[in-house]
């Protein structure tokens, strides 16, 4: 079973006192102490980001590790990745993430991990990367479309309620045909895919939502369809 959990925002890096989304990710392996690996490429392997990861996951029932492409732990990256239960990709610059992954062959290794049933997860850039396309500010101040790995069909827009003007920009790009229809997620929302289908949408914030966003060609208007989102705090 192939799984991807795309976080629009939240988790240990954005909500250090709200562990609901990270707990949800850990539960998906059905293992008592899953092996989870953090990939902080998009942040340039920020030491502070890596420290926050260990500060949280060292306190959970799991075995945390991380993969730095600037200081690789081994030459056998494939063996290192494929022994894990969860791969958790951090946020930052999506363009840099994709370029470095391709150079190191990590894009192909992660596809093998996905096909092997390892849970893939990520926030922001680490969420966008799994889709065919995403919305990013990696090229500068303007929000632009970016081609991604294509594990999941369509486009993705994280931080839908958390960044200035991102909602308007996503609508504009879809309307112009610059990007295909897709799924948007507020901060605090995780979209759980099994294969190509949305299995569940969960949130760490009561009012946070996910949306299907597409162009209705009959009326030439971008439609934003709210999707059922389950608040984890009520579970």
Tab-separated table of C-alpha atoms in Angstrom, residues 25-220:
chain	number	residue	atom	x	y	z
A	25	UNK	CA	1.897	10.271	10.766
A	26	UNK	CA	3.593	7.921	13.245
A	27	UNK	CA	0.430	5.831	13.607
A	28	UNK	CA	0.200	5.033	9.885
A	29	UNK	CA	2.961	2.406	9.941
A	30	UNK	CA	1.074	0.313	12.520
A	31	UNK	CA	4.446	-0.325	14.182
A	32	UNK	CA	5.262	0.163	17.862
A	33	UNK	CA	8.542	2.001	17.233
A	34	UNK	CA	8.670	3.060	13.566
A	35	UNK	CA	11.925	4.234	12.010
A	36	UNK	CA	11.416	7.801	10.798
A	37	UNK	CA	13.895	9.750	8.684
A	38	UNK	CA	13.821	13.533	8.271
A	39	UNK	CA	15.084	15.036	5.004
A	40	UNK	CA	15.793	18.783	5.471
A	41	UNK	CA	17.201	19.458	1.978
A	42	UNK	CA	14.830	22.353	1.213
A	43	UNK	CA	16.144	24.315	4.219
A	44	UNK	CA	19.777	23.745	3.266
A	45	UNK	CA	19.986	21.181	6.076
A	46	UNK	CA	19.366	23.860	8.687
A	47	UNK	CA	20.897	22.809	12.014
A	48	UNK	CA	18.078	24.545	13.896
A	49	UNK	CA	15.445	22.676	11.871
A	50	UNK	CA	17.167	19.342	12.458
A	51	UNK	CA	17.411	20.098	16.191
A	52	UNK	CA	13.676	20.825	16.395
A	53	UNK	CA	12.995	17.516	14.674
A	54	UNK	CA	15.038	15.549	17.206
A	55	UNK	CA	13.672	17.570	20.131
A	56	UNK	CA	10.211	16.315	19.233
A	57	UNK	CA	10.722	12.811	17.855
A	58	UNK	CA	13.249	11.721	20.500
A	59	UNK	CA	10.340	11.977	22.949
A	60	UNK	CA	8.045	9.757	20.860
A	61	UNK	CA	7.871	5.989	20.436
A	62	UNK	CA	10.000	5.905	17.298
A	63	UNK	CA	13.577	5.702	16.039
A	64	UNK	CA	14.446	9.077	14.463
A	65	UNK	CA	17.262	9.761	12.023
A	66	UNK	CA	17.921	12.306	9.302
A	67	UNK	CA	19.484	12.413	5.858
A	68	UNK	CA	21.800	15.279	4.987
A	69	UNK	CA	22.962	15.615	1.390
A	70	UNK	CA	25.595	18.089	2.560
A	71	UNK	CA	27.007	15.581	5.073
A	72	UNK	CA	25.782	12.171	3.848
A	73	UNK	CA	25.735	9.456	6.536
A	74	UNK	CA	26.701	6.818	3.959
A	75	UNK	CA	27.444	6.312	0.268
A	76	UNK	CA	24.546	3.841	0.148
A	77	UNK	CA	21.674	6.320	0.229
A	78	UNK	CA	19.262	3.764	-1.189
A	79	UNK	CA	19.976	1.263	1.559
A	80	UNK	CA	19.722	4.017	4.172
A	81	UNK	CA	16.289	5.162	2.916
A	82	UNK	CA	14.723	1.793	2.156
A	83	UNK	CA	15.204	0.483	5.701
A	84	UNK	CA	12.997	3.249	7.120
A	85	UNK	CA	9.239	3.152	7.841
A	86	UNK	CA	8.550	6.876	7.364
A	87	UNK	CA	10.266	9.576	5.305
A	88	UNK	CA	9.417	13.100	6.509
A	89	UNK	CA	10.483	15.962	4.225
A	90	UNK	CA	10.898	19.467	5.616
A	91	UNK	CA	9.986	22.838	4.168
A	92	UNK	CA	12.069	25.490	2.459
A	93	UNK	CA	13.004	26.044	-1.172
A	94	UNK	CA	11.195	23.523	-3.384
A	95	UNK	CA	13.355	24.250	-6.433
A	96	UNK	CA	16.600	23.570	-4.575
A	97	UNK	CA	15.133	20.404	-3.082
A	98	UNK	CA	14.206	19.012	-6.505
A	99	UNK	CA	17.535	19.937	-8.120
A	100	UNK	CA	19.614	18.361	-5.348
A	101	UNK	CA	17.476	15.241	-5.156
A	102	UNK	CA	17.832	14.665	-8.893
A	103	UNK	CA	21.605	15.205	-8.751
A	104	UNK	CA	21.926	12.635	-5.959
A	105	UNK	CA	19.380	10.220	-7.460
A	106	UNK	CA	17.208	10.636	-4.379
A	107	UNK	CA	14.080	11.196	-6.501
A	108	UNK	CA	14.356	7.650	-7.857
A	109	UNK	CA	15.167	6.232	-4.426
A	110	UNK	CA	12.084	7.875	-2.939
A	111	UNK	CA	9.920	6.434	-5.703
A	112	UNK	CA	11.270	3.001	-4.751
A	113	UNK	CA	10.454	3.763	-1.116
A	114	UNK	CA	6.898	4.739	-2.066
A	115	UNK	CA	6.424	1.595	-4.153
A	116	UNK	CA	7.832	-0.458	-1.277
A	117	UNK	CA	5.151	0.885	1.094
A	118	UNK	CA	7.278	3.281	3.126
A	119	UNK	CA	5.107	6.181	4.319
A	120	UNK	CA	6.094	9.465	2.654
A	121	UNK	CA	5.202	12.711	4.415
A	122	UNK	CA	6.219	16.342	4.329
A	123	UNK	CA	5.335	19.940	4.974
A	124	UNK	CA	5.311	22.909	2.592
A	125	UNK	CA	8.086	22.166	0.058
A	126	UNK	CA	8.025	18.645	1.485
A	127	UNK	CA	4.335	18.492	0.633
A	128	UNK	CA	4.465	20.117	-2.809
A	129	UNK	CA	7.253	17.850	-4.037
A	130	UNK	CA	5.094	14.705	-4.280
A	131	UNK	CA	2.616	16.215	-6.772
A	132	UNK	CA	2.901	16.830	-10.506
A	133	UNK	CA	2.895	20.576	-9.886
A	134	UNK	CA	2.920	23.027	-7.014
A	135	UNK	CA	2.831	26.714	-6.148
A	136	UNK	CA	6.129	28.094	-4.888
A	137	UNK	CA	8.063	31.274	-4.161
A	138	UNK	CA	11.359	29.425	-4.750
A	139	UNK	CA	12.233	31.609	-7.724
A	140	UNK	CA	11.781	34.918	-5.901
A	141	UNK	CA	8.987	36.965	-4.378
A	142	UNK	CA	6.289	36.015	-6.901
A	143	UNK	CA	4.306	32.800	-6.513
A	144	UNK	CA	4.845	30.602	-9.557
A	145	UNK	CA	4.080	27.046	-10.682
A	146	UNK	CA	6.773	24.395	-10.420
A	147	UNK	CA	7.010	20.890	-11.891
A	148	UNK	CA	7.535	18.282	-9.206
A	149	UNK	CA	8.032	14.518	-8.810
A	150	UNK	CA	4.582	13.495	-10.013
A	151	UNK	CA	3.929	10.699	-7.520
A	152	UNK	CA	0.480	12.263	-7.044
A	153	UNK	CA	-1.662	13.666	-9.850
A	154	UNK	CA	-2.603	17.332	-10.106
A	155	UNK	CA	-1.260	20.391	-8.321
A	156	UNK	CA	-0.914	21.343	-4.672
A	157	UNK	CA	-0.961	24.592	-2.721
A	158	UNK	CA	0.030	24.520	0.986
A	159	UNK	CA	-0.288	27.373	3.513
A	160	UNK	CA	-3.609	28.246	1.867
A	161	UNK	CA	-4.714	30.426	4.769
A	162	UNK	CA	-1.289	31.190	6.154
A	163	UNK	CA	0.500	33.228	3.491
A	164	UNK	CA	-0.533	36.590	2.095
A	165	UNK	CA	-2.250	36.438	-1.299
A	166	UNK	CA	-1.529	32.738	-1.877
A	167	UNK	CA	-5.203	31.878	-2.364
A	168	UNK	CA	-5.653	34.578	-5.015
A	169	UNK	CA	-2.426	33.531	-6.759
A	170	UNK	CA	-3.451	29.861	-6.897
A	171	UNK	CA	-6.831	30.784	-8.386
A	172	UNK	CA	-5.162	33.067	-10.927
A	173	UNK	CA	-2.706	30.371	-12.039
A	174	UNK	CA	-5.466	27.801	-12.454
A	175	UNK	CA	-7.669	30.244	-14.338
A	176	UNK	CA	-4.891	31.129	-16.791
A	177	UNK	CA	-3.980	27.483	-17.355
A	178	UNK	CA	-0.477	28.026	-15.960
A	179	UNK	CA	-1.119	25.236	-13.471
A	180	UNK	CA	-3.605	22.378	-13.415
A	181	UNK	CA	-6.404	21.897	-10.917
A	182	UNK	CA	-5.480	20.529	-7.542
A	183	UNK	CA	-5.757	20.403	-3.779
A	184	UNK	CA	-5.115	23.303	-1.394
A	185	UNK	CA	-4.503	22.908	2.325
A	186	UNK	CA	-4.645	25.397	5.182
A	187	UNK	CA	-1.943	25.431	7.831
A	188	UNK	CA	-2.706	22.671	10.299
A	189	UNK	CA	-4.100	20.289	7.674
A	190	UNK	CA	-2.727	16.959	6.448
A	191	UNK	CA	-4.076	15.208	3.359
A	192	UNK	CA	-3.589	11.444	3.522
A	193	UNK	CA	-3.364	9.685	0.175
A	194	UNK	CA	-3.504	5.952	-0.378
A	195	UNK	CA	-2.403	5.336	-3.945
A	196	UNK	CA	-3.955	8.251	-5.914
A	197	UNK	CA	-7.003	8.629	-3.700
A	198	UNK	CA	-7.572	10.832	-0.673
A	199	UNK	CA	-8.173	8.431	2.202
A	200	UNK	CA	-8.502	11.014	4.966
A	201	UNK	CA	-8.033	14.707	5.661
A	202	UNK	CA	-7.112	15.608	9.233
A	203	UNK	CA	-6.337	18.825	11.050
A	204	UNK	CA	-4.630	20.014	14.206
A	205	UNK	CA	-6.723	23.202	14.215
A	206	UNK	CA	-10.525	23.161	14.542
A	207	UNK	CA	-11.243	25.518	11.624
A	208	UNK	CA	-8.494	24.449	9.210
A	209	UNK	CA	-9.675	22.961	5.911
A	210	UNK	CA	-8.600	21.476	2.592
A	211	UNK	CA	-10.117	22.362	-0.777
A	212	UNK	CA	-10.459	21.023	-4.277
A	213	UNK	CA	-9.701	23.938	-6.616
A	214	UNK	CA	-10.477	23.793	-10.335
A	215	UNK	CA	-11.685	25.797	-13.325
A	216	UNK	CA	-15.319	25.347	-14.348
A	217	UNK	CA	-15.058	25.797	-18.114
A	218	UNK	CA	-18.802	26.315	-18.536
A	219	UNK	CA	-18.828	29.531	-16.527
A	220	UNK	CA	-15.062	30.239	-16.779
